[in-house]
Short mmCIF file of C-alpha atoms in Angstrom, two decimals:
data_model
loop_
_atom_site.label_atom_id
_atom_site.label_comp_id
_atom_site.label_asym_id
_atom_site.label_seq_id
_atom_site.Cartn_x
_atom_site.Cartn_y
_atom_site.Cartn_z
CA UNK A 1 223.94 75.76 163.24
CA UNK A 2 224.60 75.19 159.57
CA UNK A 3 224.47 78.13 157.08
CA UNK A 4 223.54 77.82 153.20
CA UNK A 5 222.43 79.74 150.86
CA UNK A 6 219.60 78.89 147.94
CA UNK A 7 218.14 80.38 144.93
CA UNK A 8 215.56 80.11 142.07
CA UNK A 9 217.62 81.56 139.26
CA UNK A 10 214.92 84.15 138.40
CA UNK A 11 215.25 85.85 135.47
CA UNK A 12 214.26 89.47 136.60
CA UNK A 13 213.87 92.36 133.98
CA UNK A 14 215.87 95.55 135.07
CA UNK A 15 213.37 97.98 136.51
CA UNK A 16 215.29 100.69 134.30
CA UNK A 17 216.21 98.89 131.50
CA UNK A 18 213.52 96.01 130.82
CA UNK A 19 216.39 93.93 130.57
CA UNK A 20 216.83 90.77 131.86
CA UNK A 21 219.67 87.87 132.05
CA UNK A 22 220.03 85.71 129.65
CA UNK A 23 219.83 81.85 130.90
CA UNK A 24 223.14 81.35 129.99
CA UNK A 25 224.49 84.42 131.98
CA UNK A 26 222.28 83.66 135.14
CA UNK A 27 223.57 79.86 134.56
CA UNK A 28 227.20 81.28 134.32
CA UNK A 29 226.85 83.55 137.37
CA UNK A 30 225.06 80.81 139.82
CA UNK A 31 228.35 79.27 139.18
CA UNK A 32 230.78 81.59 140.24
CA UNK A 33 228.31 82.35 143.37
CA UNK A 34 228.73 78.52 144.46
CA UNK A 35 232.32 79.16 144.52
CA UNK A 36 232.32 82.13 146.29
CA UNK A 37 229.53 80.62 149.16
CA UNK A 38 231.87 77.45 149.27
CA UNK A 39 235.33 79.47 150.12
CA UNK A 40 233.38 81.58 152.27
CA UNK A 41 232.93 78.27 154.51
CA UNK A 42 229.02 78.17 153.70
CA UNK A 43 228.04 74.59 153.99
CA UNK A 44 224.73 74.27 151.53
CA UNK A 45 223.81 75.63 148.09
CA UNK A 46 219.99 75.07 146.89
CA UNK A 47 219.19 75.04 143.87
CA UNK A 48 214.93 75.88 143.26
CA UNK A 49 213.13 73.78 139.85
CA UNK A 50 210.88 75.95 137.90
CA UNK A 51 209.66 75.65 134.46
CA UNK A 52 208.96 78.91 133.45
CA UNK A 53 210.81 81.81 130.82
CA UNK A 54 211.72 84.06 134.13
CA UNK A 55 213.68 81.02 135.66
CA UNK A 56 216.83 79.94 134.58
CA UNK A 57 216.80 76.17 136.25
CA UNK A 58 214.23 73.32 135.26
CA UNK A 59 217.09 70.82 135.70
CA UNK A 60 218.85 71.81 138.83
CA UNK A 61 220.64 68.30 139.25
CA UNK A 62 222.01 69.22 135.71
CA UNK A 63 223.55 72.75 137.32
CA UNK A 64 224.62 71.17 140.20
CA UNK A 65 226.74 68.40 138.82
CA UNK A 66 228.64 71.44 137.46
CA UNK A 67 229.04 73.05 140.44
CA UNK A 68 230.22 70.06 142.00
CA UNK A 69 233.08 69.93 140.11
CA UNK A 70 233.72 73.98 140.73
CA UNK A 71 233.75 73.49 144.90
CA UNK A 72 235.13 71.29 147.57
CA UNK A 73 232.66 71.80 150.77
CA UNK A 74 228.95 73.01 149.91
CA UNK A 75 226.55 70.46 150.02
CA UNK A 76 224.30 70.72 147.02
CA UNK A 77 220.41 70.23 147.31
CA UNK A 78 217.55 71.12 144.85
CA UNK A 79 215.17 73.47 147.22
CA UNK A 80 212.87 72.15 146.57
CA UNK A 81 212.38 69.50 143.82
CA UNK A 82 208.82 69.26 142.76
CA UNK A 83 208.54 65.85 143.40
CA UNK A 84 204.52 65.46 142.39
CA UNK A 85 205.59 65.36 138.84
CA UNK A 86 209.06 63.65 138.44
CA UNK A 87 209.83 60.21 138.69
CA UNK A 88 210.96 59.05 141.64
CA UNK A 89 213.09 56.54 140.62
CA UNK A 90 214.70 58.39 138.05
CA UNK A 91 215.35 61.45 140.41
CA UNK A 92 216.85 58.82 143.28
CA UNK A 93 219.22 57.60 140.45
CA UNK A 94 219.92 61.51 139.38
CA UNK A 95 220.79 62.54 143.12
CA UNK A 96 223.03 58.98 143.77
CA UNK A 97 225.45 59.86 140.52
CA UNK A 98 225.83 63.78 141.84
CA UNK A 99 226.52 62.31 145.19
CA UNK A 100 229.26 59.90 143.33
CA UNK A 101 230.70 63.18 141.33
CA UNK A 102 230.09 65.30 144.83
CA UNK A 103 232.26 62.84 146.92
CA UNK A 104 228.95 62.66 148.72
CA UNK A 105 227.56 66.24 148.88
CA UNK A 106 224.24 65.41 147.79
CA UNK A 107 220.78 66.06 149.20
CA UNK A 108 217.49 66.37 148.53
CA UNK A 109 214.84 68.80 149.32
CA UNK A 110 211.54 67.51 148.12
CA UNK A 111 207.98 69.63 148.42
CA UNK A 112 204.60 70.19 146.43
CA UNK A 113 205.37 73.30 145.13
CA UNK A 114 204.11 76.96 145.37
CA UNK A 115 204.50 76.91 141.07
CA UNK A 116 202.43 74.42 138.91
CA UNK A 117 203.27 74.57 135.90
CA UNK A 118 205.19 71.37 135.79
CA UNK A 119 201.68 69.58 136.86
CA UNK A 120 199.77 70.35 133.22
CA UNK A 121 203.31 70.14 131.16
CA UNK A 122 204.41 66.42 132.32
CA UNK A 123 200.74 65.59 132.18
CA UNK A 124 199.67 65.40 135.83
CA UNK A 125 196.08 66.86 137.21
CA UNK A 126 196.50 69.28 140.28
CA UNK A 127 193.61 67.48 141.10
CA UNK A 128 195.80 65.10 142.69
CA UNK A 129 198.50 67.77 144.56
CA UNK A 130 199.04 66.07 147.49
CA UNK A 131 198.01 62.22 146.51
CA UNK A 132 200.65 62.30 143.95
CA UNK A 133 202.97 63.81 146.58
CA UNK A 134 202.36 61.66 149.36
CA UNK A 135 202.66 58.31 146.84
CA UNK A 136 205.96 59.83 145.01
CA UNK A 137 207.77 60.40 148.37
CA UNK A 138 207.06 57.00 149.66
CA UNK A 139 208.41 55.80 146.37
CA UNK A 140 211.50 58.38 146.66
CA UNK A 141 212.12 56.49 150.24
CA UNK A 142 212.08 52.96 148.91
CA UNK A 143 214.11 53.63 146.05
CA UNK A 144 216.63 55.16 148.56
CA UNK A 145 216.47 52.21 150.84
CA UNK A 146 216.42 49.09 148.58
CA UNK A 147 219.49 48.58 146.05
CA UNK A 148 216.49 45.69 144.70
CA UNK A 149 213.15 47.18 144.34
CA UNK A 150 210.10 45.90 144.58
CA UNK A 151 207.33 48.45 144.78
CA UNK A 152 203.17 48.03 144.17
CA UNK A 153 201.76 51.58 143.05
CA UNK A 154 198.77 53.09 142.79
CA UNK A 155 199.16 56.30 141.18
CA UNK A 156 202.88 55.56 140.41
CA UNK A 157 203.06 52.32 138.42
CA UNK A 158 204.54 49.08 140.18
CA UNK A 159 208.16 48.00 140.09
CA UNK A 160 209.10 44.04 140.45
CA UNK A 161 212.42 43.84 141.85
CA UNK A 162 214.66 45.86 139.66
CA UNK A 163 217.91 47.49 140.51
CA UNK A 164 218.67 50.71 141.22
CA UNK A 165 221.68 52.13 140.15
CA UNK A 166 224.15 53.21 140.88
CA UNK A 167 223.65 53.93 144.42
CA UNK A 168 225.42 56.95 146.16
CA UNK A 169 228.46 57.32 148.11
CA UNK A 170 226.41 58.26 151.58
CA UNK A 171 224.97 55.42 153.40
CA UNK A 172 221.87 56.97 152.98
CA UNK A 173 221.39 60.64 150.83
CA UNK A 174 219.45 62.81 152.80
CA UNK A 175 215.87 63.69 151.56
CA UNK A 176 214.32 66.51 153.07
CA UNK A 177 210.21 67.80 152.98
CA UNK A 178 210.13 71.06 152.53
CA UNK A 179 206.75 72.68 153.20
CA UNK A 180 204.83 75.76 153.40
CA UNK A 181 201.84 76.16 156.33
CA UNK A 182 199.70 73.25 155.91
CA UNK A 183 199.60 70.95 158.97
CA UNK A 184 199.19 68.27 156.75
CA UNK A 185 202.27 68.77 155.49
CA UNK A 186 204.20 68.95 159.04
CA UNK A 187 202.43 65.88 159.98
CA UNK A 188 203.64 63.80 156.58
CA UNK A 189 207.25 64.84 157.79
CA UNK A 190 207.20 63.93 161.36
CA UNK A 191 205.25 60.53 160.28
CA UNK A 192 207.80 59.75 157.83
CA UNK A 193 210.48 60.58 160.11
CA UNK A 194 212.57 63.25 157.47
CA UNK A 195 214.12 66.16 158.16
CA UNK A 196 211.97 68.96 157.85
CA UNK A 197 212.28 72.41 155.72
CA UNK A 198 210.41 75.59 156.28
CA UNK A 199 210.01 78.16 154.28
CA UNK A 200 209.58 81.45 156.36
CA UNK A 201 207.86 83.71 154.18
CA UNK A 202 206.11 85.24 157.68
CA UNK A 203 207.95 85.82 161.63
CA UNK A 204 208.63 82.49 162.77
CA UNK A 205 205.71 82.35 165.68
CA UNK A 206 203.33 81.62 162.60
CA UNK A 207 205.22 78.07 162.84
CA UNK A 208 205.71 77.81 166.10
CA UNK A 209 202.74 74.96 166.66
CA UNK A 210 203.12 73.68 162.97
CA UNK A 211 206.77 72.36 164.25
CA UNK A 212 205.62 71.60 167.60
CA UNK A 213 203.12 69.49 165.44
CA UNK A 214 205.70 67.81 163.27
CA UNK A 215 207.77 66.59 166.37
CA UNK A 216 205.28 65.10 167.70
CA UNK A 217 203.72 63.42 164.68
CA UNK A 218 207.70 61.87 164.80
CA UNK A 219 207.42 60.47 168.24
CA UNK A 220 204.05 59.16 167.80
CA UNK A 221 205.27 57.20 164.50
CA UNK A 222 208.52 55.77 166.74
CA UNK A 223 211.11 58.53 165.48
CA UNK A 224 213.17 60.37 168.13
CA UNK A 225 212.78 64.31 167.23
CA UNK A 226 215.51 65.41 168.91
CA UNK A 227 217.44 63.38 165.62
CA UNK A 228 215.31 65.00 163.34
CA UNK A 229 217.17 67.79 161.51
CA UNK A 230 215.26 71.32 161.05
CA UNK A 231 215.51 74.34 158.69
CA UNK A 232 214.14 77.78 157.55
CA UNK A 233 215.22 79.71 154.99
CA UNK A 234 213.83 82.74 153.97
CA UNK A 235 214.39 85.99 151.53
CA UNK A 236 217.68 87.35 152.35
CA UNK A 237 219.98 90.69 152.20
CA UNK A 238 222.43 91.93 154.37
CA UNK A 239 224.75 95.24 153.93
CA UNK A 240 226.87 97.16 156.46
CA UNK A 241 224.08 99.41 158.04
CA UNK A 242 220.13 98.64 158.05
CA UNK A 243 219.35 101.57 155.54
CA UNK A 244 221.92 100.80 153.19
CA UNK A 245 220.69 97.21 153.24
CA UNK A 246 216.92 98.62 152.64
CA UNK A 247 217.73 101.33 150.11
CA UNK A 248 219.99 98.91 147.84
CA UNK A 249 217.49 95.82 148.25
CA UNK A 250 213.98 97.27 147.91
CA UNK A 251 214.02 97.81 143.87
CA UNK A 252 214.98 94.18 143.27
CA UNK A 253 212.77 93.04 145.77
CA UNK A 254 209.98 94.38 144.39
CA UNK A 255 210.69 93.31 140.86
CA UNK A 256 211.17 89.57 142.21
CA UNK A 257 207.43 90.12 144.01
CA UNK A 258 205.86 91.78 140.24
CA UNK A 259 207.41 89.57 138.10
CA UNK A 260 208.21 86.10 139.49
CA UNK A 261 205.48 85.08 141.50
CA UNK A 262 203.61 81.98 140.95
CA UNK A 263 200.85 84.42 140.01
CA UNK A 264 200.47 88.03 139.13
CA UNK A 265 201.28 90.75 141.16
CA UNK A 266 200.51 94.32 140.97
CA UNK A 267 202.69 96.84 142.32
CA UNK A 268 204.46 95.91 145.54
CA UNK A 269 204.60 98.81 147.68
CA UNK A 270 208.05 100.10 150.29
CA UNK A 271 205.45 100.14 152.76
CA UNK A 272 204.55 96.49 152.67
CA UNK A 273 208.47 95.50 152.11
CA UNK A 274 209.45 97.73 155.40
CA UNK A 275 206.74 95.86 157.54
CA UNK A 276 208.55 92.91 156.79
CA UNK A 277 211.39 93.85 157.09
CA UNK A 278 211.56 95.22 160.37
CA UNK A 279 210.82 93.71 163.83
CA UNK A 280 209.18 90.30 163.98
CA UNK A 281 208.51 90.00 159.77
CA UNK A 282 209.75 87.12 158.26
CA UNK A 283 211.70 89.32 155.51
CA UNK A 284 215.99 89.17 157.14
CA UNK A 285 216.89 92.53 155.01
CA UNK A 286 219.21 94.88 157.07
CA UNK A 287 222.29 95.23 159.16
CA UNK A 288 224.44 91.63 160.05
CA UNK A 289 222.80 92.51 163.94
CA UNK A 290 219.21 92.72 162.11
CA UNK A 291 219.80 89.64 161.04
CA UNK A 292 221.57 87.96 163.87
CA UNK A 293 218.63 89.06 166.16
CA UNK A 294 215.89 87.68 163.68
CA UNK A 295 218.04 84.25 163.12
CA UNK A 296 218.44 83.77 166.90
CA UNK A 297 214.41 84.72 167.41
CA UNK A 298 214.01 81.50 165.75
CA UNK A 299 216.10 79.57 166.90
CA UNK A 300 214.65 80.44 170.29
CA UNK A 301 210.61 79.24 168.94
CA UNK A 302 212.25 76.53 166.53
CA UNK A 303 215.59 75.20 168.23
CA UNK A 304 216.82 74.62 164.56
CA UNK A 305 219.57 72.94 162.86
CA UNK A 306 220.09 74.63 159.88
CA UNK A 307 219.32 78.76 158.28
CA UNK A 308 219.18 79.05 154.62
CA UNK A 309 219.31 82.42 152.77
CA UNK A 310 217.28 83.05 149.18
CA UNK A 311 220.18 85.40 147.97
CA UNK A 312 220.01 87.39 144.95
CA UNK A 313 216.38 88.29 144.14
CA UNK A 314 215.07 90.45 141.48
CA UNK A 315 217.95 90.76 139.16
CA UNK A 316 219.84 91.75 142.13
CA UNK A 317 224.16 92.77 140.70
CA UNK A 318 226.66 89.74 141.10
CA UNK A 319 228.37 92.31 143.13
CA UNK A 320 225.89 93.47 145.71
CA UNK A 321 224.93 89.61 146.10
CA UNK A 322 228.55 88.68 146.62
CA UNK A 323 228.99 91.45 149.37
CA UNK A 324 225.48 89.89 151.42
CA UNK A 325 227.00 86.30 150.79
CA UNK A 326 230.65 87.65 152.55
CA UNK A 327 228.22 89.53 155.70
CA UNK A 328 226.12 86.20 156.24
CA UNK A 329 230.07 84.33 156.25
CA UNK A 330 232.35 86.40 158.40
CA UNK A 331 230.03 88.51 160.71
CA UNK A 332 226.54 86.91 160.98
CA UNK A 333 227.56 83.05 160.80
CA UNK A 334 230.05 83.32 164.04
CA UNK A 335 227.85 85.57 165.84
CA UNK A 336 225.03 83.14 165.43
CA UNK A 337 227.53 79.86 166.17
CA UNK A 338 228.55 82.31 169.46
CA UNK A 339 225.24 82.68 170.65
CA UNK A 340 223.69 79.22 170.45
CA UNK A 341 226.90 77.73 172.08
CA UNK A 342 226.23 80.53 174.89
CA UNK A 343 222.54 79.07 174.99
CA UNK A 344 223.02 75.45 175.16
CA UNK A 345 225.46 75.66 178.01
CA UNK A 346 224.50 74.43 181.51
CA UNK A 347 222.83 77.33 183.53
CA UNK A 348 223.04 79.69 180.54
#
């Protein structure tokens, strides 16, 4: 199994203080957490697009061109780009240079999105969610696959064989869907033949048909599932003992849930976040065995490919985020590896 770790670059204000990161800081620190993740052997770094004042990244190819330059290993992804309302061809072209300055590290992770408010700021009617999505990835695709396009729109406008340049390093850059809970979504993926994101805001048996539903959407469209790369990712925190974990988490937690939702929360109670967090919840917040237990749960209902943490929520300290980022590297990763090798043995 691979092993990344993503964020949003929320701009949480201090519980105590009010206080908040500055862009530049949060900027600064993502930074110095990519290098970290990539000499801690983590493979992946997300990067989330927002356009809001509590979020630090609109332009996450922007942040992870420098990042690039920073590491040696980490693939770098945008998780997820909100492709409804960018341009295709411009974000193909974006992706192909950072895989040129990556050494081909580059991915993309491409979805709806939970947030909006890029749909009424670049002029786009949410009226047309998933049209816009479903025309915008088939553009993405093309793009990808022909150095000469030639492409009739509908919503998009129409393209009459025009390069597009420069093209990446990879044979082919890897665009992921990332989705949510809407079959339709699952289906598009499977159809389409792309690796397939989840985001597990819930215990993974919520998904459990949803994926069984994408895999075979892929093998009615002609695609082979078992080639078809899968991955969760989820809100993450892991510290030496479960109440430690639970104690240091829960205040940041619950600032990320009152002040950086796509809408408006009221107060998010230690009851809710300890239902979560605990058996079958979709929240991995506790000892490196709490988490090993809940990764391997599933990866027994998903047989997946890939586990990406959300690290750093709420204003969380560099420090404390650092410490969860070293757990998830040198005690949960090999545990996981362990186990799944155990698994997929003959008469294991």
């Amino acid at each position: 199994m691979d092993f990344g770790i993503f964020t949003f670059g929320e701009l949480s204000r201090d519980i105590d203080t009010g206080r908040a990161l500055s862009p530049h800081q949060r900027l600064k620190e993502l930074i110095e957490l990519a290098k970290l993740a990539d000499q801690a052997g983590i493979s992946f770094l997300g990067l989330g697009e927002h356009h809001r004042h509590d979020f630090a990244i609109s332009a996450p190819e922007v942040v992870l061109a420098a990042i690039a330059r920073e590491t040696k290993q980490l693939r770098l992804a945008t998780a997820v780009t909100v492709l409804s309302t960018q341009d295709p061809v411009r974000l193909f072209e974006q992706f192909a240079t950072l895989d040129l300055i990556s050494d081909g590290r580059a991915e993309i992770i491409a979805g709806r999105g939970a947030f909006t408010e890029s749909y009424p700021l670049f002029g786009y009617d949410l009226a047309d969610y998933d049209a816009l999505f479903e025309e915008k990835l088939q553009l993405l695709l093309a793009a990808r696959d022909q150095e000469t396009l030639t492409w009739r729109g509908g919503i998009t406008h129409s393209i009459e064989g025009m390069d597009i340049a420069p093209r990446p390093l990879q044979q082919r850059l890897p665009v992921w869907v990332g989705v949510g809970g809407t079959p339709a979504s699952f289906e598009r993926a499977g159809r389409l033949g792309l690796p397939l994101y989840i985001a597990l805001l819930s215990g993974p048996q919520h998904f459990a048909r949803l994926v069984e539903y994408y895999r075979e959407s892929a093998a009615a469209h002609g695609h082979d599932p078992a080639r078809l790369p899968v991955g969760t990712g989820g809100h993450f925190f892991a510290a030496p003992t479960s109440q430690q974990a639970r104690d240091t988490f829960y205040p940041y937690y619950r600032a990320y849930f009152e002040q950086n939702m796509p809408r408006a929360m009221g107060h998010f109670p230690r009851e809710t976040f300890e239902a979560w967090a605990g058996p079958g919840g979709g929240l991995l917040a506790g000892s490196p065995q709490e988490v090993i237990e809940k990764i391997m749960l599933q990866y027994q209902v998903f047989g997946h490919d890939r586990y990406m943490a959300q690290v750093g929520l709420g204003g969380l300290p560099f420090a404390e985020t650092a410490k969860s980022i070293e757990l998830l590297a040198t005690e949960i990763m090999p545990v996981v590896r362990k186990e799944i090798h155990a698994a997929r043995r003959p008469g294991s």
